[in-house]
XYZ file of C-alpha atoms in Angstrom:
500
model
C -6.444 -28.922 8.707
C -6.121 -25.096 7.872
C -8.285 -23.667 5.395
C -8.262 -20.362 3.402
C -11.413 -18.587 3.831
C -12.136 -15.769 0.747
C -14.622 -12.896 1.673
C -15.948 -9.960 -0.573
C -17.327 -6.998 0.920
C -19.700 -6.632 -1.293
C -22.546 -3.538 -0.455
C -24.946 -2.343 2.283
C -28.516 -0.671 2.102
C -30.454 1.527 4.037
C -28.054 1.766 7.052
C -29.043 3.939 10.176
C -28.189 7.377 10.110
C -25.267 8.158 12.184
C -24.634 11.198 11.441
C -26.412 14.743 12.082
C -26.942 15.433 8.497
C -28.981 12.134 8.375
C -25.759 10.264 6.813
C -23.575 8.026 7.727
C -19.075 7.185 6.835
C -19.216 3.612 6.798
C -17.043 0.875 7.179
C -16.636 -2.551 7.788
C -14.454 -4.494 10.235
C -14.145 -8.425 9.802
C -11.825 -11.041 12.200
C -11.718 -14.583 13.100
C -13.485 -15.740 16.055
C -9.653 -17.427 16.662
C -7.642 -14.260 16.451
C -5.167 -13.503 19.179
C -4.961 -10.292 20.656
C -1.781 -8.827 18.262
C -3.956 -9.880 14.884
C -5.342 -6.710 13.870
C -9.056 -6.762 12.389
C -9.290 -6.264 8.477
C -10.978 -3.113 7.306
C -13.029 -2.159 4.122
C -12.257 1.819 2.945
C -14.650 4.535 4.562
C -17.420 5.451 1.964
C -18.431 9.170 2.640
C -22.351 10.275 3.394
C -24.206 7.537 2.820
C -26.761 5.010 3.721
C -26.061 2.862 0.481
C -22.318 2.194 0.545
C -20.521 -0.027 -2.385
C -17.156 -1.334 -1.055
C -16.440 -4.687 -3.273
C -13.407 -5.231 -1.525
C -11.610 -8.644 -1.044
C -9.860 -10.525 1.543
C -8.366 -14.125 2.827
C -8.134 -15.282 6.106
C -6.831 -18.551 7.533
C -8.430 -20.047 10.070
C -6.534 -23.472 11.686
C -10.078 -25.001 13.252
C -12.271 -24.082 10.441
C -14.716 -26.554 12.215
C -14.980 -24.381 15.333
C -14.177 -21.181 13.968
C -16.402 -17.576 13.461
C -16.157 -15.011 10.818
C -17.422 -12.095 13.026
C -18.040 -8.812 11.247
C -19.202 -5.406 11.975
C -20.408 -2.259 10.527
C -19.118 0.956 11.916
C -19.216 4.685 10.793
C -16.127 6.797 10.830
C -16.032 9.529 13.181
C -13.337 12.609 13.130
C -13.690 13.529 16.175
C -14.739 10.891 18.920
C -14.722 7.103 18.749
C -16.213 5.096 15.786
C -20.040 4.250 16.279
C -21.353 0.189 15.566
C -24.135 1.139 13.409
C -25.286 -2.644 13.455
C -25.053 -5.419 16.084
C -21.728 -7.662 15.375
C -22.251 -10.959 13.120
C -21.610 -13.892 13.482
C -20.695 -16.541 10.749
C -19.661 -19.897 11.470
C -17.476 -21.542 8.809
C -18.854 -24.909 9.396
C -21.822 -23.287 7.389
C -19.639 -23.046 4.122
C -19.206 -25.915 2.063
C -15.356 -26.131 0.610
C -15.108 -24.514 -2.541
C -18.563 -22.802 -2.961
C -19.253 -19.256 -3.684
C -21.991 -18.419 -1.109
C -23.913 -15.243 -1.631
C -24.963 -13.864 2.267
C -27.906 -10.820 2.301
C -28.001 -10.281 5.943
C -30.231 -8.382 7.807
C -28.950 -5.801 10.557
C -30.010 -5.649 13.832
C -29.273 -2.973 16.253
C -29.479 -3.936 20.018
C -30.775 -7.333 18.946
C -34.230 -5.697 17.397
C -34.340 -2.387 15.613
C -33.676 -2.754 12.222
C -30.509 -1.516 10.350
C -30.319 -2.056 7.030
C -28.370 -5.151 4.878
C -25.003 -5.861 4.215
C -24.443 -8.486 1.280
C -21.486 -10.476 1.366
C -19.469 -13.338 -1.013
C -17.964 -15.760 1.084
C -15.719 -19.020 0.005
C -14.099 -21.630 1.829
C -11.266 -23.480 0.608
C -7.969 -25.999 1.616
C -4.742 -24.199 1.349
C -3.015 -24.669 -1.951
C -6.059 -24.874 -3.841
C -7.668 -21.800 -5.871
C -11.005 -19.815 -5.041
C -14.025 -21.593 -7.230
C -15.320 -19.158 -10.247
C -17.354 -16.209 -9.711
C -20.673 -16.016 -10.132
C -21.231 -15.082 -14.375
C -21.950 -11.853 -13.732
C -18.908 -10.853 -11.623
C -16.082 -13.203 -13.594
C -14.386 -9.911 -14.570
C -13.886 -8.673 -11.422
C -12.963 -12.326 -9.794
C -11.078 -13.465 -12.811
C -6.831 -14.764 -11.729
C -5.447 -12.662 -15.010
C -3.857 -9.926 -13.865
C -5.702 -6.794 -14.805
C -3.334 -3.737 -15.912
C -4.504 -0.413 -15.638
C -3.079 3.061 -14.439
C -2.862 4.925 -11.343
C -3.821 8.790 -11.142
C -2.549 10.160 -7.734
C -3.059 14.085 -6.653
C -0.890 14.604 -3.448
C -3.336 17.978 -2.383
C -2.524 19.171 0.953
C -1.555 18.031 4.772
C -2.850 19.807 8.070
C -1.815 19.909 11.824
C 1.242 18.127 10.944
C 3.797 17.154 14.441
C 6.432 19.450 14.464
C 9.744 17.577 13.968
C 12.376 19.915 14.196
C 13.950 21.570 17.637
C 13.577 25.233 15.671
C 10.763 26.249 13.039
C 8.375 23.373 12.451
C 8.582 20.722 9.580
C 10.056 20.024 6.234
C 7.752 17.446 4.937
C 7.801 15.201 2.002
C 5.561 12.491 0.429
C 6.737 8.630 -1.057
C 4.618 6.809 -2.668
C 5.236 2.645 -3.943
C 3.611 0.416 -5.948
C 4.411 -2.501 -3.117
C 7.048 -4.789 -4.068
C 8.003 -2.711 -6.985
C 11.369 -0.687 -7.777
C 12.251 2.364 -7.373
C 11.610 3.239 -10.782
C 9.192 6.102 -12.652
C 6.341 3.568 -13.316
C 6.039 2.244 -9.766
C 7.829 5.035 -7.150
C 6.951 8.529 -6.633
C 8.445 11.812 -4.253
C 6.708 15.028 -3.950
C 8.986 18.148 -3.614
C 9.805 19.244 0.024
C 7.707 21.511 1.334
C 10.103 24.229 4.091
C 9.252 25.302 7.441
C 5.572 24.333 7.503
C 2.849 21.966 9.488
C 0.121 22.560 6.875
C 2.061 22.406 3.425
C 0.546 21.945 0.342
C 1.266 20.413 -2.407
C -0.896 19.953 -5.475
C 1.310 17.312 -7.603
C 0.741 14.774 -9.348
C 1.857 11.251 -10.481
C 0.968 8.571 -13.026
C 1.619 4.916 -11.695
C 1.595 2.458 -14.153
C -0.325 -0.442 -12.202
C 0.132 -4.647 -13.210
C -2.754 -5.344 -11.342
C -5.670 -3.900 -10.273
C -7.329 -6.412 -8.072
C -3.794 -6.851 -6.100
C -1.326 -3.888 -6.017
C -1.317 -2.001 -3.265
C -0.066 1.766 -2.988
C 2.551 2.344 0.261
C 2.337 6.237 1.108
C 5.052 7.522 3.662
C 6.018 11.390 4.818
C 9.008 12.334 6.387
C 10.349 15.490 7.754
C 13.885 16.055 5.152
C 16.832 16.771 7.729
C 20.348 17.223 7.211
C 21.154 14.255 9.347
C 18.654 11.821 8.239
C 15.028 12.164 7.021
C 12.543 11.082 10.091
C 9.233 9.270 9.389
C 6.341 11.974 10.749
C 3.170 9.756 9.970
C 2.541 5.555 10.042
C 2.493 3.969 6.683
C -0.674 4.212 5.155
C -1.502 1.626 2.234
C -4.124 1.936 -0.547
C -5.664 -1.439 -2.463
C -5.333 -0.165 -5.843
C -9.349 -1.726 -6.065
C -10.500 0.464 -3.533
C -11.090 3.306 -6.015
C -13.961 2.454 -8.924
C -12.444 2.124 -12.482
C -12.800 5.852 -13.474
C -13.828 7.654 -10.747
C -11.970 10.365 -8.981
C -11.526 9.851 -5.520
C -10.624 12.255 -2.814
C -9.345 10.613 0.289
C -9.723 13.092 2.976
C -8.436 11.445 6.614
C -6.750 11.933 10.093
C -3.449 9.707 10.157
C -1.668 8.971 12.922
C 2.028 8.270 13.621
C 2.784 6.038 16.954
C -0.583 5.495 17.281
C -1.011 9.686 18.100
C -2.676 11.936 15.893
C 0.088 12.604 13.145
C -2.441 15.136 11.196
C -4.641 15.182 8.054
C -3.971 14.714 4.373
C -6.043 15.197 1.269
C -4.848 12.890 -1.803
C -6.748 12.492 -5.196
C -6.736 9.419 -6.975
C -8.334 8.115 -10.353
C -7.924 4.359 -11.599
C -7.413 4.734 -15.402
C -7.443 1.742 -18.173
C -3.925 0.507 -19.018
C -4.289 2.484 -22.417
C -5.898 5.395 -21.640
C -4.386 8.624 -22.450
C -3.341 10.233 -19.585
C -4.055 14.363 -20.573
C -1.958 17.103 -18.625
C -3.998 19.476 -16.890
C -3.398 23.492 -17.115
C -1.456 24.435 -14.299
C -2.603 28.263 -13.118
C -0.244 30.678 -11.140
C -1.704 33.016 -8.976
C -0.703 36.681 -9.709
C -3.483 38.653 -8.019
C -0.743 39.714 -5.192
C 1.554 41.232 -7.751
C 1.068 44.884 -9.550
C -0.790 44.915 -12.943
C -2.117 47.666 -15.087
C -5.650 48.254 -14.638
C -8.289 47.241 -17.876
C -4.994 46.415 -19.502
C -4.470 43.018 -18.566
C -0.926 43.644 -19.356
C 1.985 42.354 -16.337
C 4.887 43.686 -15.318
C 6.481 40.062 -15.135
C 9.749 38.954 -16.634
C 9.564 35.493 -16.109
C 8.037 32.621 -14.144
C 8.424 28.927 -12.643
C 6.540 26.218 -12.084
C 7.002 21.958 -11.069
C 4.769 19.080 -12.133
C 6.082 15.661 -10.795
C 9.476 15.744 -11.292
C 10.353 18.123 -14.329
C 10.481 21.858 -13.672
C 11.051 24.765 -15.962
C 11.225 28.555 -16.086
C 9.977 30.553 -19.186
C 10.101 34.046 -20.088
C 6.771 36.060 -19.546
C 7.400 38.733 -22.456
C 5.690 36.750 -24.766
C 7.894 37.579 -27.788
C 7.615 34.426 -29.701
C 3.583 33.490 -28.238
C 1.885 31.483 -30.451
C -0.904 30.369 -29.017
C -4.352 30.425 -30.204
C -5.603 32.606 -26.950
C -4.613 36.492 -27.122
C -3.313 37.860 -23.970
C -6.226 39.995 -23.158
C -8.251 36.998 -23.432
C -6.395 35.954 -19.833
C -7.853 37.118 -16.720
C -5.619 39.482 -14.704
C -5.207 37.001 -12.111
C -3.601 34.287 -13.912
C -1.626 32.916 -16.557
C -1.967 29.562 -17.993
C 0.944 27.851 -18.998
C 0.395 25.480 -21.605
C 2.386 22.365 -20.903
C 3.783 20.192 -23.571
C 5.167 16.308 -23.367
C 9.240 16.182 -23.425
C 10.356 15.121 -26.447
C 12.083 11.407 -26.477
C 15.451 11.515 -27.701
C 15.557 8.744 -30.952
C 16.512 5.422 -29.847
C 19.781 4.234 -30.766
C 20.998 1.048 -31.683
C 23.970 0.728 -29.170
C 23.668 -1.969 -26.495
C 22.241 -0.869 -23.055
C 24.863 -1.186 -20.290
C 23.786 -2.355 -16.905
C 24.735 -0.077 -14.578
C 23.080 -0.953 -10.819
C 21.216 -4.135 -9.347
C 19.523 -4.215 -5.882
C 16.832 -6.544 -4.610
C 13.058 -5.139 -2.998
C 10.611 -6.864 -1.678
C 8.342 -8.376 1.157
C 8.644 -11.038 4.024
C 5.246 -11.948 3.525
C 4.736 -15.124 6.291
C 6.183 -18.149 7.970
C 3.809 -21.685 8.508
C 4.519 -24.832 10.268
C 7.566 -23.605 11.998
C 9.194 -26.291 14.725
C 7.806 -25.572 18.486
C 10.913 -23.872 20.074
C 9.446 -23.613 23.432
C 6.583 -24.795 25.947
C 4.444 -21.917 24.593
C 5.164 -21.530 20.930
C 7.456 -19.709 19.088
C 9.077 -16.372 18.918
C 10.645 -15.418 15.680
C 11.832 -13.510 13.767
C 13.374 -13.306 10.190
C 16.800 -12.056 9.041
C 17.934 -11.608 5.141
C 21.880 -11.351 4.243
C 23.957 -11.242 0.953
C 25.992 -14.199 0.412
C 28.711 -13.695 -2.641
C 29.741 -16.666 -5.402
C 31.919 -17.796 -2.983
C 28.985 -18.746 -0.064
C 30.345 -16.361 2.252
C 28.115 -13.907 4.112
C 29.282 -10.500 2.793
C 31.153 -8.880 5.951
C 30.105 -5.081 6.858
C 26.829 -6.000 5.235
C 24.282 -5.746 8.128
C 21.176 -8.174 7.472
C 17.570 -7.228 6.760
C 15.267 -7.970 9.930
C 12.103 -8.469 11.050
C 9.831 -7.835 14.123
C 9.310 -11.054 16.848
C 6.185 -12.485 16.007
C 5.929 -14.128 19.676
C 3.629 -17.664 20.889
C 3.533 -18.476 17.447
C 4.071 -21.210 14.778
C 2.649 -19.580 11.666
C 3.711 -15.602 12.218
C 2.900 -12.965 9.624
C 5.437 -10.366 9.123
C 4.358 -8.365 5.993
C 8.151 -6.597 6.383
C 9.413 -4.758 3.331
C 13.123 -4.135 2.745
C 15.447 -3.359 0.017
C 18.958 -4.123 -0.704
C 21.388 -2.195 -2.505
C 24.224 -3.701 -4.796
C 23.153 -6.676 -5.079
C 24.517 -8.745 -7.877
C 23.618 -10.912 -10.078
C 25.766 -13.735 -9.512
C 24.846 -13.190 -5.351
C 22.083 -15.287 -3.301
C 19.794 -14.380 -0.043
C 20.487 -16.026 3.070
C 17.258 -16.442 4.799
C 17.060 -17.328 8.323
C 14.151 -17.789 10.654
C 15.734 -17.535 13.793
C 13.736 -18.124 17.435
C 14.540 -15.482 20.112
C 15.771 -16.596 23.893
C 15.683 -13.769 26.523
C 18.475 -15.622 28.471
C 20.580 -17.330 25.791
C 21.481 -16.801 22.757
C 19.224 -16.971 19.913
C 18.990 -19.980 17.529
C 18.084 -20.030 13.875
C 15.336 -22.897 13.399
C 15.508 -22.675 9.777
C 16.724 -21.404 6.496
C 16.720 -21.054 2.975
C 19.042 -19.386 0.128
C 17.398 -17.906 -2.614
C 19.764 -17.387 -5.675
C 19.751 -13.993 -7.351
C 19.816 -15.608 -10.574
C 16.429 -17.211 -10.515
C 14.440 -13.859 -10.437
C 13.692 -12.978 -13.413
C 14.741 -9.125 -13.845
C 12.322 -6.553 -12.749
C 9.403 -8.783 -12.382
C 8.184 -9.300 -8.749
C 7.497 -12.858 -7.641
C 5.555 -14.315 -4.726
C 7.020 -17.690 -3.896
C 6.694 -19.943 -1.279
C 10.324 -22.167 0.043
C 10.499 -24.925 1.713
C 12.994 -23.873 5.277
C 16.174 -26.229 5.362
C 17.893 -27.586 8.412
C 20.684 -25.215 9.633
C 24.202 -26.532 10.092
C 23.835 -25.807 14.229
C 21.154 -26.658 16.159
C 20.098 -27.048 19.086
C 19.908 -30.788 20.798
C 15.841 -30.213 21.740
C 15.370 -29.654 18.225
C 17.483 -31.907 16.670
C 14.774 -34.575 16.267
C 12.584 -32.205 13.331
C 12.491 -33.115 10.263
C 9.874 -30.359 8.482
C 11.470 -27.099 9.240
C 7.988 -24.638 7.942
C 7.923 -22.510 5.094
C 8.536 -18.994 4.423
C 6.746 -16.952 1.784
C 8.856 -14.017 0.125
C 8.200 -11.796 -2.709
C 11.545 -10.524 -4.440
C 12.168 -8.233 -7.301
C 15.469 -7.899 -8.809
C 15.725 -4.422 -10.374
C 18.237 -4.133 -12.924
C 18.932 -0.554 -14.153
C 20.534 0.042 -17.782
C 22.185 2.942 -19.395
């Protein structure tokens, strides 16, 4: 029987020095024993110069043979330029050493080439059945481990990028930055774009976004860049995602890493980010134009300026630099020569009025999250892959409307696809087809199972998780006509509604 098998990354002390400067960038990597060669290794966040790193990050795994199976982990540090160093000999855990449903507290000792010392890691590790729910934390952590979503807001800097691939047969690049709160809309709270930056590989930015965050311990931040072109906008780096948790509750954070974009080196990028309480007041910060390239009069600190610009986020304005009407507290001798700060003010709400919002657009976002249990197509497993399509009132797939689809997860009954999509005028009254559908290299393929989801169970712009239960499809092959359990597919869906 499967389990679920809950891990917390908790801290390490007095790790070897790595590093010239007598520190180390550590990290941690953590697998099943039972992995296959496509399942990627989990990774804690890179902690910067130190021999006394605090992760406290969280993950599941599944393992099918619990009895047999290994939680193997190592501890690496982060190198820029070469390969990653182990700073510690690779663990080994077997699960069999974890009763079901207790919190076990591991303080392990590193060893490096099986006898020099290397410091501890600690470690919370829980083994459970699937379905049921981790066991309590420990009393002193129950705020951190608790199942109530914990609200709070998201502070993100967009700095700079460097070295960036040049996308564009003449000049270089016209980069831009999205970020998404992951299965949220496309809306203020949860979706951000920078401002295109022209003709550049090292463009930089310094804006700034407030994301309003429904859960700390389990959002996670999508970050794409892609080159704007008149055609259509290509994708210069991989996705890179951020666990909301990774950053301490108050802290600003600078992440400061090489990303990569077909596996190649795609650049570097510098983003800021600050986890704030759900209340907090978020203050504005002074934003200060550089003049020093521009004429002034000497011991005057008078300008010649007319007028000036500036952007934060997404609202931009001009003012007038004669200073007719300046009422502000600071005279303008007080300002060095070299700048002018502009001092920013909210925008003014217009009063609420009492006619009745009209709905205007509906689309559907979302995640295929995983399949489990699917039937055995073929002597070696099975290769599928998932496909979403509208289907109208009427039950008819909506023609011209080309479906959402996934990767092949291949030899395999339980794949993970972790796909996110979004669909476009979708209406209320409309369903989801979902079909899991096994691919043949010679013949055609087959779907193996499905499901339709009805718009009209989501509740409006609140994302859901859900697992359903795959139906028999109407054709089907005669080697498979003798299953009766069809697997499961987990989906998260949000329908975002829009009103006027």
């Amino acid at each position: 029987m499967a389990v679920r098998l809950h891990v917390k990354v908790c801290e390490a002390h007095d790790l070897i020095a790595a590093d010239i400067g007598g520190k180390s960038d550590p990290y941690c990597k953590l697998k099943l024993k039972s992995f296959g060669k496509k399942d990627k290794a989990l990774k804690t966040k890179t902690i910067k110069e130190t021999l006394d790193p605090v992760w406290n990050q969280e993950f599941d795994l599944t393992s099918k043979s619990p009895a047999d199976d290994v939680l193997l982990i190592s501890v690496y540090d982060k190198d820029k330029l070469g390969k990653d160093d182990k700073i510690a000999d690779e663990i080994e855990l077997p699960l069999s050493n974890y009763p079901l449903g207790e919190v076990k507290v591991e303080e392990i000792s590193l060893k490096r080439k099986k006898k020099k010392k290397a410091g501890t890691l600690k470690l919370e590790i829980q083994v459970f059945n699937e379905g049921d729910a981790p066991a309590a934390a420990p009393a002193e952590e129950k705020v951190q481990e608790t199942n109530e979503p914990v609200p709070c807001q998201l502070r993100v800097l967009l700095v700079s990028a460097s070295k960036l691939k040049k996308m564009d047969p003449v000049g270089k690049s016209d980069p831009y930055c999205v970020f998404q709160l992951d299965g949220f809309p496309k809306e203020d709270a949860f979706y951000w774009k920078s401002s295109t930056k022209d003709n550049t590989l090292d463009p930089v930015w310094n804006e700034e976004h407030v994301f309003q965050v429904r859960d700390y311990n389990k959002d996670v931040l999508v970050f794409k860049m892609f080159d704007k072109d008149i055609a259509s906008d290509d994708q210069m780096v991989d996705d890179v995602k951020f666990h909301v948790n990774q950053f301490p509750m108050g802290q600003e954070v600078e992440w400061s890493e090489d990303v990569k974009y077909k596996k190649k080196k795609g650049g570097h990028l510098v983003i800021k980010f600050q986890v704030l309480e759900a209340n907090a007041e978020v203050k504005t910060r002074d934003i200060v134009l550089d003049t020093s390239s521009h004429s002034s009069k000497s011991n005057s600190h008078s300008h010649s300026h007319k007028s000036c610009s500036f952007t934060l986020g997404s609202y931009s304005s001009s003012y007038s630099t004669s200073f007719s009407s300046y009422t502000c507290s600071h005279t303008l001798s007080s300002l060095h020569s070299s700048e002018k700060k502009l001092h920013v003010h909210h925008e003014l709400k217009a009063p609420s009025k009492s006619a009745k919002p009209v709905r205007v657009s509906d689309s559907i976002s979302g995640t295929i999250v995983s399949c489990r249990d699917l039937p055995k197509a073929d002597s070696d497993g099975t290769d599928a892959y998932v496909t979403i399509s509208v289907v109208s009132k009427s039950a008819h797939e909506k023609k011209g409307k080309a479906a959402i689809k996934t990767e092949v997860a291949k030899d395999t009954q339980d794949p993970v696809y972790n796909h996110s999509f979004e669909i476009e005028k979708a209406k209320k009254g409309d369903s989801l087809l979902v079909k899991v559908v096994q691919q043949h290299k010679i013949l055609s393929d087959v779907c193996i199972g499905q499901v339709t989801v009805p718009l009209k169970d989501l509740k409006d712009n609140e994302p859901v998780e859900q697992e359903y239960e795959l139906q028999k499809p109407p054709k089907l092959p005669k080697e498979l006509a003798q299953f009766v359990d069809f697997g499961k597919i987990t989906l998260s869906l949000t329908h975002s509604v829009k009103y006027q």
